[in-house]
Amino acid sequence: MTDSDMANMEVDPESRVNGTPLTTDSEELVNLVMALRLEVQRLKAETDVPSKSPRKASRHHSEAENRLQDELRKHTKECLKLEGSPQQWNRANSARVENFNQNPVQGDGPSDNYLLMDWDNPGQTRWTKEVASVLARSFFAKIAAREVPIVLGTLTRQQCERALLTHIAYLKGKYAKSSIDEEEDKSANEARLKKARRYSRLKQLLDRRLALAEHHGYPDGAIKLIKDLGLQGMSSEESEGEVGGSRTYEIKRLPWRADVLSEWLHHIDRLSAVNLHQCVLYRRSYARNRRLSLMSSESRLPVVGLPHNLYDPTWLKHLGNSGRLRLRPQPQEFPLPNVATSSAR
């Protein structure tokens, strides 16, 4: 125990317990208790995990430093012609950049006449450092010509280049983020267009079947069934090939739909544009190259509440009790006519 610990254990001789002056034995007891307390505090201090060093307070830049940063940003924007969004910024030729980064002695690097950034290369490449050097040189020339309100003072070329590299690193990060955002927007837009085209094909297929059924005088029950099936009951057509060019559409069967229902719908597709009254239906879809796919549209939800014979019996059997409750198949059968089985559409 140290001398300071011993000194801390001294008590005031005038101390009293319950108004009575302490005796010698009482003083020794109090000193012992205080000594134990001090020992506990010391052991606790030794075993405590040292706290993290306090965060250094950020240094506030002077007015002159802020003005210098502003002028460097303006100079960089002007020299690199940073107009519009980052994806519109001019970029250096990638082959020229790679050649200079590998061999800066023989490579043709950036200059006053060719001052473009290698935005696609992260970090401080040789090309990036050379761009910062060219920018610093032209910035000092502006200061000498008093084109910028900066007093040189103790500012060195090296300090200027470091400040420019810091700003360029920020610009490269901004460019990289913009590239990611643009790619995500492009993917999202392609997904939206694909979904819209799929909806348009399903809508066209439904409308054509309704028009053909009405044109050939199908009974009201059949017309109602087609309407009840709606877009959800039409088979999917996944396209292959470029938009606007020659495309092939793969027809994916709906696993929940009974074969007799699919054959009936295919039969409607094959109906002639001329009915028994020699009336011509001009509302026909554009010719498409279609083929049946071995795949099925597992993600498509079934139409709820149809007559039970319109659902595939095997699919219905494996649905389970809870699934059948949600599906609500109707007990009555829908009388579909016997049509020739064909996969043509």
Short mmCIF file of C-alpha atoms in Angstrom, two decimals:
data_model
loop_
_atom_site.label_atom_id
_atom_site.label_comp_id
_atom_site.label_asym_id
_atom_site.label_seq_id
_atom_site.Cartn_x
_atom_site.Cartn_y
_atom_site.Cartn_z
CA MET A 1 0.00 0.00 0.00
CA THR A 2 1.42 3.40 -0.99
CA ASP A 3 2.04 6.39 1.26
CA SER A 4 -0.81 8.23 -0.40
CA ASP A 5 -3.14 5.35 0.43
CA MET A 6 -1.98 5.51 4.04
CA ALA A 7 -2.54 9.24 4.10
CA ASN A 8 -6.01 8.83 2.73
CA MET A 9 -6.86 6.47 5.58
CA GLU A 10 -6.27 9.15 8.27
CA VAL A 11 -9.40 10.27 10.05
CA ASP A 12 -10.29 13.44 11.80
CA PRO A 13 -9.60 13.05 15.53
CA GLU A 14 -12.66 15.17 16.19
CA SER A 15 -14.84 12.62 14.36
CA ARG A 16 -17.75 11.34 16.39
CA VAL A 17 -20.02 8.33 16.17
CA ASN A 18 -23.54 9.04 17.37
CA GLY A 19 -22.27 12.24 18.98
CA THR A 20 -19.60 10.40 21.04
CA PRO A 21 -15.86 11.00 20.41
CA LEU A 22 -14.16 8.01 18.77
CA THR A 23 -12.07 5.78 20.94
CA THR A 24 -8.78 4.30 19.77
CA ASP A 25 -10.44 1.01 18.85
CA SER A 26 -13.16 2.85 16.91
CA GLU A 27 -10.53 4.86 15.03
CA GLU A 28 -8.70 1.69 14.02
CA LEU A 29 -11.97 0.17 12.78
CA VAL A 30 -12.81 3.26 10.69
CA ASN A 31 -9.28 3.33 9.26
CA LEU A 32 -9.57 -0.35 8.33
CA VAL A 33 -12.89 0.20 6.55
CA MET A 34 -11.49 3.16 4.61
CA ALA A 35 -8.41 1.17 3.68
CA LEU A 36 -10.56 -1.67 2.33
CA ARG A 37 -12.61 0.80 0.29
CA LEU A 38 -9.47 2.28 -1.22
CA GLU A 39 -8.14 -1.17 -2.06
CA VAL A 40 -11.41 -2.10 -3.79
CA GLN A 41 -11.29 1.12 -5.84
CA ARG A 42 -7.68 0.43 -6.83
CA LEU A 43 -8.42 -3.13 -7.95
CA LYS A 44 -11.46 -1.96 -9.90
CA ALA A 45 -9.41 0.69 -11.67
CA GLU A 46 -6.83 -1.94 -12.69
CA THR A 47 -9.42 -4.37 -14.08
CA ASP A 48 -11.63 -1.83 -15.89
CA VAL A 49 -11.36 -1.85 -19.70
CA PRO A 50 -9.74 1.39 -20.74
CA SER A 51 -12.17 3.63 -22.55
CA LYS A 52 -11.58 4.66 -26.12
CA SER A 53 -9.56 7.76 -26.63
CA PRO A 54 -11.79 10.78 -26.96
CA ARG A 55 -12.53 11.87 -30.49
CA LYS A 56 -10.34 14.68 -31.61
CA ALA A 57 -12.19 17.86 -32.20
CA SER A 58 -12.35 18.73 -35.87
CA ARG A 59 -10.17 21.62 -36.81
CA HIS A 60 -12.04 24.57 -38.24
CA HIS A 61 -10.57 25.89 -41.45
CA SER A 62 -9.72 29.53 -41.64
CA GLU A 63 -11.43 31.85 -44.06
CA ALA A 64 -8.34 31.83 -46.29
CA GLU A 65 -8.29 28.00 -46.37
CA ASN A 66 -11.98 27.83 -47.28
CA ARG A 67 -11.46 30.37 -50.04
CA LEU A 68 -8.55 28.31 -51.38
CA GLN A 69 -10.69 25.14 -51.42
CA ASP A 70 -13.46 26.94 -53.28
CA GLU A 71 -11.06 28.24 -55.90
CA LEU A 72 -9.51 24.78 -56.37
CA ARG A 73 -12.96 23.26 -56.90
CA LYS A 74 -13.85 25.92 -59.46
CA HIS A 75 -10.52 25.44 -61.22
CA THR A 76 -10.97 21.65 -61.36
CA LYS A 77 -14.51 21.95 -62.69
CA GLU A 78 -13.45 24.45 -65.33
CA CYS A 79 -10.37 22.54 -66.54
CA LEU A 80 -11.99 19.10 -66.55
CA LYS A 81 -15.23 20.47 -68.04
CA LEU A 82 -17.44 18.84 -65.41
CA GLU A 83 -20.87 19.68 -66.74
CA GLY A 84 -24.10 17.79 -66.20
CA SER A 85 -24.37 14.49 -64.34
CA PRO A 86 -21.21 12.46 -63.55
CA GLN A 87 -22.05 10.00 -66.33
CA GLN A 88 -21.81 12.90 -68.79
CA TRP A 89 -18.29 13.90 -67.72
CA ASN A 90 -15.60 13.53 -70.37
CA ARG A 91 -13.34 10.52 -69.81
CA ALA A 92 -9.79 9.87 -70.92
CA ASN A 93 -9.14 7.16 -73.49
CA SER A 94 -8.84 3.91 -71.55
CA ALA A 95 -6.00 2.51 -73.71
CA ARG A 96 -4.03 5.75 -73.32
CA VAL A 97 -4.57 5.71 -69.56
CA GLU A 98 -3.50 2.08 -69.22
CA ASN A 99 -0.39 2.68 -71.33
CA PHE A 100 0.64 5.67 -69.21
CA ASN A 101 -0.03 3.89 -65.91
CA GLN A 102 2.19 1.00 -67.00
CA ASN A 103 4.94 3.10 -68.54
CA PRO A 104 4.74 6.80 -67.58
CA VAL A 105 8.07 7.55 -69.30
CA GLN A 106 7.03 6.47 -72.78
CA GLY A 107 3.26 6.78 -72.31
CA ASP A 108 1.36 9.80 -73.51
CA GLY A 109 -0.02 11.27 -70.28
CA PRO A 110 -2.34 14.15 -69.45
CA SER A 111 -1.36 17.67 -70.40
CA ASP A 112 -2.84 21.13 -70.79
CA ASN A 113 -4.04 20.07 -74.26
CA TYR A 114 -5.41 16.71 -73.09
CA LEU A 115 -6.70 17.09 -69.55
CA LEU A 116 -9.24 14.31 -68.99
CA MET A 117 -9.75 12.15 -65.91
CA ASP A 118 -9.68 8.35 -65.69
CA TRP A 119 -12.99 8.19 -63.84
CA ASP A 120 -13.35 4.42 -64.22
CA ASN A 121 -10.08 3.75 -62.35
CA PRO A 122 -10.48 4.11 -58.56
CA GLY A 123 -7.75 5.49 -56.34
CA GLN A 124 -4.71 7.62 -57.08
CA THR A 125 -3.36 6.15 -60.30
CA ARG A 126 -0.33 7.62 -62.04
CA TRP A 127 -2.70 9.24 -64.48
CA THR A 128 -4.72 10.80 -61.64
CA LYS A 129 -1.60 12.16 -59.94
CA GLU A 130 -0.40 13.64 -63.22
CA VAL A 131 -3.78 15.32 -63.72
CA ALA A 132 -3.46 16.84 -60.23
CA SER A 133 0.05 18.05 -61.11
CA VAL A 134 -1.19 19.71 -64.32
CA LEU A 135 -4.07 21.33 -62.43
CA ALA A 136 -1.72 22.63 -59.71
CA ARG A 137 0.63 24.10 -62.29
CA SER A 138 -2.14 25.94 -64.12
CA PHE A 139 -3.64 27.06 -60.79
CA PHE A 140 -0.32 28.63 -59.73
CA ALA A 141 -0.17 30.34 -63.10
CA LYS A 142 -3.58 31.87 -62.41
CA ILE A 143 -2.41 33.07 -59.00
CA ALA A 144 0.65 34.66 -60.56
CA ALA A 145 -1.55 36.36 -63.13
CA ARG A 146 -3.87 37.49 -60.33
CA GLU A 147 -6.81 35.76 -61.98
CA VAL A 148 -7.85 34.25 -58.64
CA PRO A 149 -8.02 36.15 -55.32
CA ILE A 150 -5.48 33.92 -53.53
CA VAL A 151 -2.31 35.08 -51.81
CA LEU A 152 0.44 32.51 -52.15
CA GLY A 153 1.97 32.98 -48.72
CA THR A 154 3.36 29.62 -47.62
CA LEU A 155 1.27 27.56 -50.10
CA THR A 156 3.46 25.08 -51.94
CA ARG A 157 2.85 23.13 -55.13
CA GLN A 158 2.87 19.90 -53.14
CA GLN A 159 0.17 21.16 -50.76
CA CYS A 160 -1.91 22.25 -53.72
CA GLU A 161 -1.58 18.83 -55.38
CA ARG A 162 -2.62 17.08 -52.14
CA ALA A 163 -5.69 19.27 -51.87
CA LEU A 164 -6.54 18.57 -55.51
CA LEU A 165 -6.10 14.81 -55.05
CA THR A 166 -8.46 14.92 -52.08
CA HIS A 167 -11.08 16.71 -54.17
CA ILE A 168 -10.53 14.34 -57.12
CA ALA A 169 -11.05 11.36 -54.79
CA TYR A 170 -14.41 12.86 -53.81
CA LEU A 171 -15.32 13.34 -57.48
CA LYS A 172 -14.34 9.75 -58.32
CA GLY A 173 -16.57 8.50 -55.51
CA LYS A 174 -19.41 10.61 -56.85
CA TYR A 175 -18.84 9.19 -60.33
CA ALA A 176 -18.77 5.58 -59.04
CA LYS A 177 -22.01 6.07 -57.09
CA SER A 178 -23.64 7.59 -60.14
CA SER A 179 -22.58 4.56 -62.21
CA ILE A 180 -24.17 2.19 -59.70
CA ASP A 181 -27.35 4.29 -59.50
CA GLU A 182 -27.59 4.46 -63.29
CA GLU A 183 -27.14 0.70 -63.60
CA GLU A 184 -29.81 0.09 -60.97
CA ASP A 185 -32.17 2.53 -62.71
CA LYS A 186 -31.51 0.81 -66.03
CA SER A 187 -32.22 -2.64 -64.56
CA ALA A 188 -35.38 -1.37 -62.85
CA ASN A 189 -36.56 0.27 -66.05
CA GLU A 190 -35.93 -2.91 -68.06
CA ALA A 191 -37.90 -4.89 -65.48
CA ARG A 192 -40.80 -2.42 -65.73
CA LEU A 193 -40.80 -2.59 -69.52
CA LYS A 194 -40.70 -6.39 -69.47
CA LYS A 195 -43.62 -6.47 -67.06
CA ALA A 196 -45.57 -4.02 -69.22
CA ARG A 197 -44.94 -6.08 -72.37
CA ARG A 198 -46.03 -9.26 -70.58
CA TYR A 199 -49.24 -7.55 -69.43
CA SER A 200 -49.88 -6.28 -72.97
CA ARG A 201 -49.53 -9.80 -74.43
CA LEU A 202 -51.89 -11.30 -71.84
CA LYS A 203 -54.41 -8.50 -72.46
CA GLN A 204 -54.21 -9.01 -76.21
CA LEU A 205 -54.67 -12.77 -75.84
CA LEU A 206 -57.72 -12.33 -73.59
CA ASP A 207 -59.30 -9.72 -75.87
CA ARG A 208 -58.76 -11.89 -78.97
CA ARG A 209 -60.35 -14.94 -77.36
CA LEU A 210 -63.35 -12.91 -76.23
CA ALA A 211 -63.76 -11.38 -79.69
CA LEU A 212 -63.54 -14.75 -81.44
CA ALA A 213 -65.98 -16.41 -79.03
CA GLU A 214 -68.52 -13.61 -79.46
CA HIS A 215 -67.95 -13.54 -83.24
CA HIS A 216 -68.80 -17.24 -83.51
CA GLY A 217 -71.84 -17.00 -81.24
CA TYR A 218 -70.55 -18.81 -78.17
CA PRO A 219 -73.16 -19.06 -75.38
CA ASP A 220 -73.22 -16.57 -72.53
CA GLY A 221 -71.77 -19.16 -70.12
CA ALA A 222 -68.67 -19.58 -72.28
CA ILE A 223 -68.21 -15.81 -72.62
CA LYS A 224 -68.56 -15.46 -68.84
CA LEU A 225 -65.95 -18.20 -68.28
CA ILE A 226 -63.39 -16.41 -70.43
CA LYS A 227 -64.06 -13.19 -68.52
CA ASP A 228 -63.79 -15.04 -65.19
CA LEU A 229 -60.44 -16.46 -66.23
CA GLY A 230 -59.23 -12.94 -67.00
CA LEU A 231 -55.54 -12.12 -67.45
CA GLN A 232 -54.66 -14.45 -64.59
CA GLY A 233 -56.05 -17.43 -66.48
CA MET A 234 -54.16 -16.76 -69.72
CA SER A 235 -50.95 -18.73 -70.28
CA SER A 236 -47.64 -16.86 -70.10
CA GLU A 237 -45.63 -16.02 -73.18
CA GLU A 238 -41.96 -15.39 -72.49
CA SER A 239 -40.22 -13.68 -75.39
CA GLU A 240 -36.78 -14.38 -76.82
CA GLY A 241 -34.84 -12.03 -79.08
CA GLU A 242 -34.39 -8.29 -79.33
CA VAL A 243 -37.33 -5.92 -78.99
CA GLY A 244 -38.47 -4.79 -82.44
CA GLY A 245 -36.78 -7.69 -84.21
CA SER A 246 -37.76 -11.27 -84.96
CA ARG A 247 -38.91 -12.78 -81.67
CA THR A 248 -40.06 -16.21 -80.56
CA TYR A 249 -42.55 -16.60 -77.73
CA GLU A 250 -42.40 -19.62 -75.46
CA ILE A 251 -45.78 -20.59 -74.07
CA LYS A 252 -45.56 -21.71 -70.45
CA ARG A 253 -48.47 -23.80 -69.29
CA LEU A 254 -50.32 -23.00 -66.10
CA PRO A 255 -49.97 -26.06 -63.81
CA TRP A 256 -53.33 -25.46 -62.13
CA ARG A 257 -55.30 -25.39 -65.38
CA ALA A 258 -56.99 -28.64 -66.50
CA ASP A 259 -56.02 -30.01 -69.92
CA VAL A 260 -59.64 -29.88 -71.07
CA LEU A 261 -59.74 -26.14 -70.34
CA SER A 262 -56.43 -25.48 -72.13
CA GLU A 263 -57.62 -27.47 -75.18
CA TRP A 264 -60.86 -25.48 -75.27
CA LEU A 265 -58.97 -22.17 -75.19
CA HIS A 266 -56.60 -23.38 -77.92
CA HIS A 267 -59.61 -24.34 -79.99
CA ILE A 268 -60.88 -20.75 -79.75
CA ASP A 269 -57.47 -19.50 -80.90
CA ARG A 270 -57.79 -21.59 -84.07
CA LEU A 271 -61.25 -20.26 -84.99
CA SER A 272 -61.53 -18.59 -88.34
CA ALA A 273 -61.99 -14.86 -88.73
CA VAL A 274 -65.07 -15.65 -90.83
CA ASN A 275 -68.12 -16.93 -88.94
CA LEU A 276 -71.10 -18.91 -90.19
CA HIS A 277 -72.79 -15.69 -91.34
CA GLN A 278 -69.76 -14.87 -93.49
CA CYS A 279 -68.95 -11.93 -91.29
CA VAL A 280 -65.24 -11.19 -91.05
CA LEU A 281 -63.54 -10.35 -87.79
CA TYR A 282 -60.75 -7.91 -88.50
CA ARG A 283 -59.58 -7.70 -84.92
CA ARG A 284 -56.72 -10.19 -85.02
CA SER A 285 -53.37 -10.21 -83.27
CA TYR A 286 -50.13 -9.78 -85.12
CA ALA A 287 -48.57 -13.03 -86.26
CA ARG A 288 -46.10 -14.42 -83.77
CA ASN A 289 -43.69 -17.31 -83.68
CA ARG A 290 -44.85 -19.43 -80.76
CA ARG A 291 -43.75 -22.73 -79.33
CA LEU A 292 -44.78 -24.72 -76.30
CA SER A 293 -42.27 -24.67 -73.48
CA LEU A 294 -41.42 -27.61 -71.25
CA MET A 295 -41.49 -25.19 -68.33
CA SER A 296 -44.58 -24.04 -66.46
CA SER A 297 -45.49 -20.77 -64.78
CA GLU A 298 -45.13 -21.85 -61.16
CA SER A 299 -45.27 -18.26 -59.86
CA ARG A 300 -48.66 -17.49 -61.41
CA LEU A 301 -51.50 -17.72 -58.90
CA PRO A 302 -54.58 -19.76 -59.86
CA VAL A 303 -57.97 -18.23 -60.54
CA VAL A 304 -60.17 -18.70 -57.47
CA GLY A 305 -63.74 -20.05 -57.50
CA LEU A 306 -63.87 -21.89 -60.85
CA PRO A 307 -65.83 -25.14 -61.35
CA HIS A 308 -63.70 -27.99 -59.99
CA ASN A 309 -63.36 -29.78 -63.36
CA LEU A 310 -61.43 -26.79 -64.74
CA TYR A 311 -58.56 -27.38 -62.30
CA ASP A 312 -55.89 -29.99 -62.95
CA PRO A 313 -56.89 -33.04 -60.80
CA THR A 314 -53.29 -33.93 -59.86
CA TRP A 315 -52.51 -30.35 -58.89
CA LEU A 316 -55.78 -30.15 -56.95
CA LYS A 317 -55.02 -33.39 -55.09
CA HIS A 318 -51.68 -32.09 -53.81
CA LEU A 319 -53.12 -28.74 -52.78
CA GLY A 320 -54.12 -29.80 -49.26
CA ASN A 321 -57.16 -28.85 -47.20
CA SER A 322 -56.06 -25.29 -46.38
CA GLY A 323 -55.22 -24.64 -50.03
CA ARG A 324 -58.58 -25.95 -51.19
CA LEU A 325 -60.34 -23.69 -48.71
CA ARG A 326 -58.58 -20.67 -50.19
CA LEU A 327 -59.15 -21.86 -53.77
CA ARG A 328 -62.92 -22.41 -53.21
CA PRO A 329 -63.52 -24.74 -56.23
CA GLN A 330 -67.19 -24.93 -57.17
CA PRO A 331 -68.83 -28.37 -56.92
CA GLN A 332 -70.72 -28.07 -60.19
CA GLU A 333 -68.95 -28.96 -63.43
CA PHE A 334 -68.67 -26.64 -66.40
CA PRO A 335 -69.82 -28.45 -69.59
CA LEU A 336 -66.96 -27.94 -72.02
CA PRO A 337 -67.40 -29.38 -75.53
CA ASN A 338 -65.03 -32.06 -76.78
CA VAL A 339 -62.46 -30.43 -79.03
CA ALA A 340 -59.55 -31.90 -80.93
CA THR A 341 -56.39 -31.92 -78.87
CA SER A 342 -53.69 -29.80 -80.42
CA SER A 343 -50.73 -27.82 -79.18
CA ALA A 344 -50.92 -25.36 -82.06
CA ARG A 345 -51.81 -21.83 -81.18
#
